[in-house]
PDB file of C-alpha atoms in Angstrom:
ATOM      1  CA  LEU R 206      -4.522  11.891  17.450  1.00  0.00           C
ATOM      2  CA  ASN R 207      -5.922  14.954  16.041  1.00  0.00           C
ATOM      3  CA  GLY R 208      -6.635  15.748  12.513  1.00  0.00           C
ATOM      4  CA  ILE R 209      -6.620  12.242  11.318  1.00  0.00           C
ATOM      5  CA  ARG R 210      -7.664  11.909   7.574  1.00  0.00           C
ATOM      6  CA  ASP R 211      -6.820   8.427   6.375  1.00  0.00           C
ATOM      7  CA  ILE R 212      -5.312   5.100   7.601  1.00  0.00           C
ATOM      8  CA  ILE R 213      -3.798   2.027   6.014  1.00  0.00           C
ATOM      9  CA  PHE R 214      -2.449  -1.261   7.310  1.00  0.00           C
ATOM     10  CA  LEU R 215       0.771  -2.949   6.265  1.00  0.00           C
ATOM     11  CA  ASN R 216       2.351  -6.274   6.946  1.00  0.00           C
ATOM     12  CA  GLY R 217      -0.804  -8.196   7.444  1.00  0.00           C
ATOM     13  CA  SER R 218      -2.196  -5.436   9.689  1.00  0.00           C
ATOM     14  CA  ALA R 219       0.992  -5.621  12.005  1.00  0.00           C
ATOM     15  CA  LEU R 220       1.650  -1.977  11.201  1.00  0.00           C
ATOM     16  CA  MET R 221      -0.950   0.796  11.026  1.00  0.00           C
ATOM     17  CA  VAL R 222      -0.244   4.198   9.331  1.00  0.00           C
ATOM     18  CA  VAL R 223      -2.393   7.237   9.941  1.00  0.00           C
ATOM     19  CA  VAL R 224      -2.196  10.732   8.413  1.00  0.00           C
ATOM     20  CA  ALA R 225      -2.183  13.596  11.025  1.00  0.00           C
ATOM     21  CA  THR R 226      -3.037  16.802   9.271  1.00  0.00           C
ATOM     22  CA  ASN R 227      -2.575  18.923  12.383  1.00  0.00           C
ATOM     23  CA  THR R 228       0.954  17.965  12.843  1.00  0.00           C
ATOM     24  CA  ASP R 229       1.964  17.407   9.056  1.00  0.00           C
ATOM     25  CA  SER R 230       2.997  13.952   9.887  1.00  0.00           C
ATOM     26  CA  LEU R 231       2.483  10.226   9.347  1.00  0.00           C
ATOM     27  CA  ILE R 232       2.161   8.242  12.611  1.00  0.00           C
ATOM     28  CA  PHE R 233       3.127   4.622  12.717  1.00  0.00           C
ATOM     29  CA  PHE R 234       1.652   2.046  15.213  1.00  0.00           C
ATOM     30  CA  LYS R 235       2.566  -1.580  15.735  1.00  0.00           C
ATOM     31  CA  ARG R 236      -0.083  -4.109  16.544  1.00  0.00           C
ATOM     32  CA  SER R 237       0.134  -5.493  20.053  1.00  0.00           C
ATOM     33  CA  THR R 238       1.206  -9.011  20.635  1.00  0.00           C
ATOM     34  CA  PHE R 239      -1.590  -9.409  23.233  1.00  0.00           C
ATOM     35  CA  SER R 240      -4.497  -8.271  21.054  1.00  0.00           C
ATOM     36  CA  LEU R 241      -5.353  -8.197  17.365  1.00  0.00           C
ATOM     37  CA  PHE R 242      -7.329  -4.809  18.035  1.00  0.00           C
ATOM     38  CA  ALA R 243      -4.617  -3.012  20.127  1.00  0.00           C
ATOM     39  CA  TYR R 244      -1.960  -0.855  18.631  1.00  0.00           C
ATOM     40  CA  THR R 245       0.926   0.952  20.278  1.00  0.00           C
ATOM     41  CA  PHE R 246       2.728   4.108  19.085  1.00  0.00           C
ATOM     42  CA  SER R 247       5.943   3.131  17.157  1.00  0.00           C
ATOM     43  CA  PHE R 248       7.135   6.500  15.618  1.00  0.00           C
ATOM     44  CA  ARG R 249       6.104   9.765  13.913  1.00  0.00           C
ATOM     45  CA  GLN R 250       7.525  10.988  10.655  1.00  0.00           C
ATOM     46  CA  SER R 251       7.234  14.502   9.582  1.00  0.00           C
ATOM     47  CA  VAL R 252       6.387  15.250   5.932  1.00  0.00           C
ATOM     48  CA  LYS R 253       7.874  17.910   3.799  1.00  0.00           C
ATOM     49  CA  TYR R 254       4.479  19.327   2.645  1.00  0.00           C
ATOM     50  CA  SER R 255       1.369  20.826   4.254  1.00  0.00           C
ATOM     51  CA  TYR R 256      -1.794  19.061   5.190  1.00  0.00           C
ATOM     52  CA  PRO R 257      -1.259  15.355   4.308  1.00  0.00           C
ATOM     53  CA  HIS R 258      -4.578  13.846   3.536  1.00  0.00           C
ATOM     54  CA  GLY R 259      -5.105  10.538   1.704  1.00  0.00           C
ATOM     55  CA  LEU R 260      -3.156   7.316   1.713  1.00  0.00           C
ATOM     56  CA  LEU R 261      -2.982   4.552  -0.883  1.00  0.00           C
ATOM     57  CA  ARG R 262      -1.329   1.184  -0.114  1.00  0.00           C
ATOM     58  CA  ILE R 263       0.592  -0.405  -2.939  1.00  0.00           C
ATOM     59  CA  ASN R 264       2.317  -3.085  -0.947  1.00  0.00           C
ATOM     60  CA  ASP R 265       3.973  -3.655   2.424  1.00  0.00           C
ATOM     61  CA  SER R 266       7.016  -1.494   1.638  1.00  0.00           C
ATOM     62  CA  PHE R 267       5.449   1.273  -0.651  1.00  0.00           C
ATOM     63  CA  PHE R 268       2.517   3.672  -0.409  1.00  0.00           C
ATOM     64  CA  TYR R 269       1.301   7.067  -1.561  1.00  0.00           C
ATOM     65  CA  ALA R 270       0.019  10.093   0.374  1.00  0.00           C
ATOM     66  CA  THR R 271      -1.678  13.186  -0.873  1.00  0.00           C
ATOM     67  CA  SER R 272      -1.444  16.756   0.168  1.00  0.00           C
ATOM     68  CA  TRP R 273      -4.652  18.603   0.462  1.00  0.00           C
ATOM     69  CA  ALA R 274      -2.924  22.051   0.700  1.00  0.00           C
ATOM     70  CA  ASN R 275      -0.418  21.585  -2.089  1.00  0.00           C
ATOM     71  CA  ASN R 276      -2.356  19.446  -4.529  1.00  0.00           C
ATOM     72  CA  THR R 277       0.684  16.987  -4.739  1.00  0.00           C
ATOM     73  CA  VAL R 278       1.109  13.250  -4.262  1.00  0.00           C
ATOM     74  CA  TYR R 279       4.291  11.617  -2.594  1.00  0.00           C
ATOM     75  CA  SER R 280       5.491   8.101  -2.461  1.00  0.00           C
ATOM     76  CA  TYR R 281       6.900   6.446   0.541  1.00  0.00           C
ATOM     77  CA  THR R 282       9.347   3.583   0.341  1.00  0.00           C
ATOM     78  CA  PHE R 283      10.518   1.450   3.384  1.00  0.00           C
ATOM     79  CA  VAL R 284      14.010   2.123   4.492  1.00  0.00           C
ATOM     80  CA  ASN R 285      14.092   0.865   8.108  1.00  0.00           C
ATOM     81  CA  ASP R 286      11.735   0.531  11.177  1.00  0.00           C
ATOM     82  CA  THR R 287      11.765   4.173  11.874  1.00  0.00           C
ATOM     83  CA  PHE R 288      12.118   5.908   8.548  1.00  0.00           C
ATOM     84  CA  TRP R 289      10.342   5.879   5.016  1.00  0.00           C
ATOM     85  CA  ARG R 290      11.911   7.597   2.012  1.00  0.00           C
ATOM     86  CA  GLU R 291       9.559  10.392   0.672  1.00  0.00           C
ATOM     87  CA  ALA R 292       9.583  11.387  -2.938  1.00  0.00           C
ATOM     88  CA  LEU R 293       7.377  13.815  -5.016  1.00  0.00           C
ATOM     89  CA  VAL R 294       5.305  11.845  -7.581  1.00  0.00           C
ATOM     90  CA  LEU R 295       2.625  14.266  -8.893  1.00  0.00           C
ATOM     91  CA  ASP R 296       2.387  17.972  -8.774  1.00  0.00           C
ATOM     92  CA  ALA R 297      -1.038  19.177  -9.672  1.00  0.00           C
ATOM     93  CA  ARG R 298      -0.762  22.820  -8.568  1.00  0.00           C
ATOM     94  CA  SER R 299      -0.714  24.177 -11.984  1.00  0.00           C
ATOM     95  CA  HIS R 300      -3.871  22.322 -12.901  1.00  0.00           C
ATOM     96  CA  ALA R 301      -5.909  23.114  -9.851  1.00  0.00           C
ATOM     97  CA  SER R 302      -6.125  26.725  -8.280  1.00  0.00           C
ATOM     98  CA  ALA R 303      -7.689  25.805  -5.092  1.00  0.00           C
ATOM     99  CA  SER R 304      -6.504  23.244  -2.492  1.00  0.00           C
ATOM    100  CA  GLY R 305      -8.204  19.942  -2.271  1.00  0.00           C
ATOM    101  CA  GLY R 306      -5.811  17.099  -2.964  1.00  0.00           C
ATOM    102  CA  ASN R 307      -8.045  14.378  -1.458  1.00  0.00           C
ATOM    103  CA  HIS R 308      -7.378  10.816  -2.581  1.00  0.00           C
ATOM    104  CA  LEU R 309      -5.537   8.852  -5.167  1.00  0.00           C
ATOM    105  CA  ARG R 310      -6.476   5.728  -7.184  1.00  0.00           C
ATOM    106  CA  ILE R 311      -4.434   3.917  -9.894  1.00  0.00           C
ATOM    107  CA  ASP R 312      -6.173   2.077 -12.698  1.00  0.00           C
ATOM    108  CA  GLU R 313      -5.250  -1.079 -14.525  1.00  0.00           C
ATOM    109  CA  CYS R 314      -3.255   0.944 -17.061  1.00  0.00           C
ATOM    110  CA  GLY R 315      -1.171   2.529 -14.244  1.00  0.00           C
ATOM    111  CA  ARG R 316      -2.751   5.999 -14.697  1.00  0.00           C
ATOM    112  CA  PHE R 317      -3.087   8.091 -11.543  1.00  0.00           C
ATOM    113  CA  TRP R 318      -6.611   9.423 -10.798  1.00  0.00           C
ATOM    114  CA  PHE R 319      -6.162  12.238  -8.309  1.00  0.00           C
ATOM    115  CA  ALA R 320      -9.445  13.634  -6.682  1.00  0.00           C
ATOM    116  CA  LEU R 321      -8.996  17.357  -6.082  1.00  0.00           C
ATOM    117  CA  GLY R 322     -12.297  18.373  -4.439  1.00  0.00           C
ATOM    118  CA  PRO R 323     -13.809  21.331  -6.403  1.00  0.00           C
ATOM    119  CA  ALA R 324     -11.261  20.838  -9.245  1.00  0.00           C
ATOM    120  CA  GLY R 325     -12.896  17.345  -9.893  1.00  0.00           C
ATOM    121  CA  ILE R 326     -10.458  14.453 -10.782  1.00  0.00           C
ATOM    122  CA  LEU R 327      -7.196  14.939 -12.643  1.00  0.00           C
ATOM    123  CA  ILE R 328      -5.668  12.147 -14.608  1.00  0.00           C
ATOM    124  CA  PHE R 329      -1.849  11.529 -14.921  1.00  0.00           C
ATOM    125  CA  SER R 330       0.089   9.051 -16.949  1.00  0.00           C
ATOM    126  CA  PRO R 331       2.171   6.403 -15.138  1.00  0.00           C
ATOM    127  CA  GLN R 332       5.162   8.921 -15.731  1.00  0.00           C
ATOM    128  CA  GLY R 333       3.237  11.712 -14.035  1.00  0.00           C
ATOM    129  CA  THR R 334       2.299  13.729 -17.131  1.00  0.00           C
ATOM    130  CA  PHE R 335      -1.152  15.329 -17.013  1.00  0.00           C
ATOM    131  CA  ILE R 336      -3.483  13.694 -19.655  1.00  0.00           C
ATOM    132  CA  GLY R 337      -6.993  14.845 -18.714  1.00  0.00           C
ATOM    133  CA  SER R 338      -9.699  15.614 -16.189  1.00  0.00           C
ATOM    134  CA  PHE R 339     -13.002  14.445 -15.118  1.00  0.00           C
ATOM    135  CA  ASN R 340     -15.255  17.050 -13.470  1.00  0.00           C
ATOM    136  CA  SER R 341     -18.912  18.311 -13.386  1.00  0.00           C
ATOM    137  CA  SER R 342     -18.473  20.168 -16.684  1.00  0.00           C
ATOM    138  CA  SER R 343     -17.422  16.840 -18.461  1.00  0.00           C
ATOM    139  CA  VAL R 344     -20.380  14.901 -16.929  1.00  0.00           C
ATOM    140  CA  ASP R 345     -24.066  15.027 -18.431  1.00  0.00           C
ATOM    141  CA  THR R 346     -26.528  15.900 -15.604  1.00  0.00           C
TER     142      THR R 346
END
């Protein structure tokens, strides 16, 4: 496990998902039946983008992952025990010139708040349309 950037737990912590930036993949581990704290490798799924970084769990069959290098957000939907369907949800490349797609949060209105390092936080509608930003120039210091 090298280049791990984030981790989520699914199915009552029976499944652990980690982001591995060095191999551009998601690595899935199943909890051992012998210990609540032991996990064994289940499978690795390559991603179609560079440098996956942050994870956001929505429920046990759906989560998001961010790309540090591409400033994009992808969704993952459970298909079977060895594959999750990947889909592009947000593309912030035209709004942030440098890489830095860190983490994603969703507010009570369904808006996506995408932290992009030096570019600050970009805000997108539930449909993925850019609606604003929050950065050091918009904050009184």
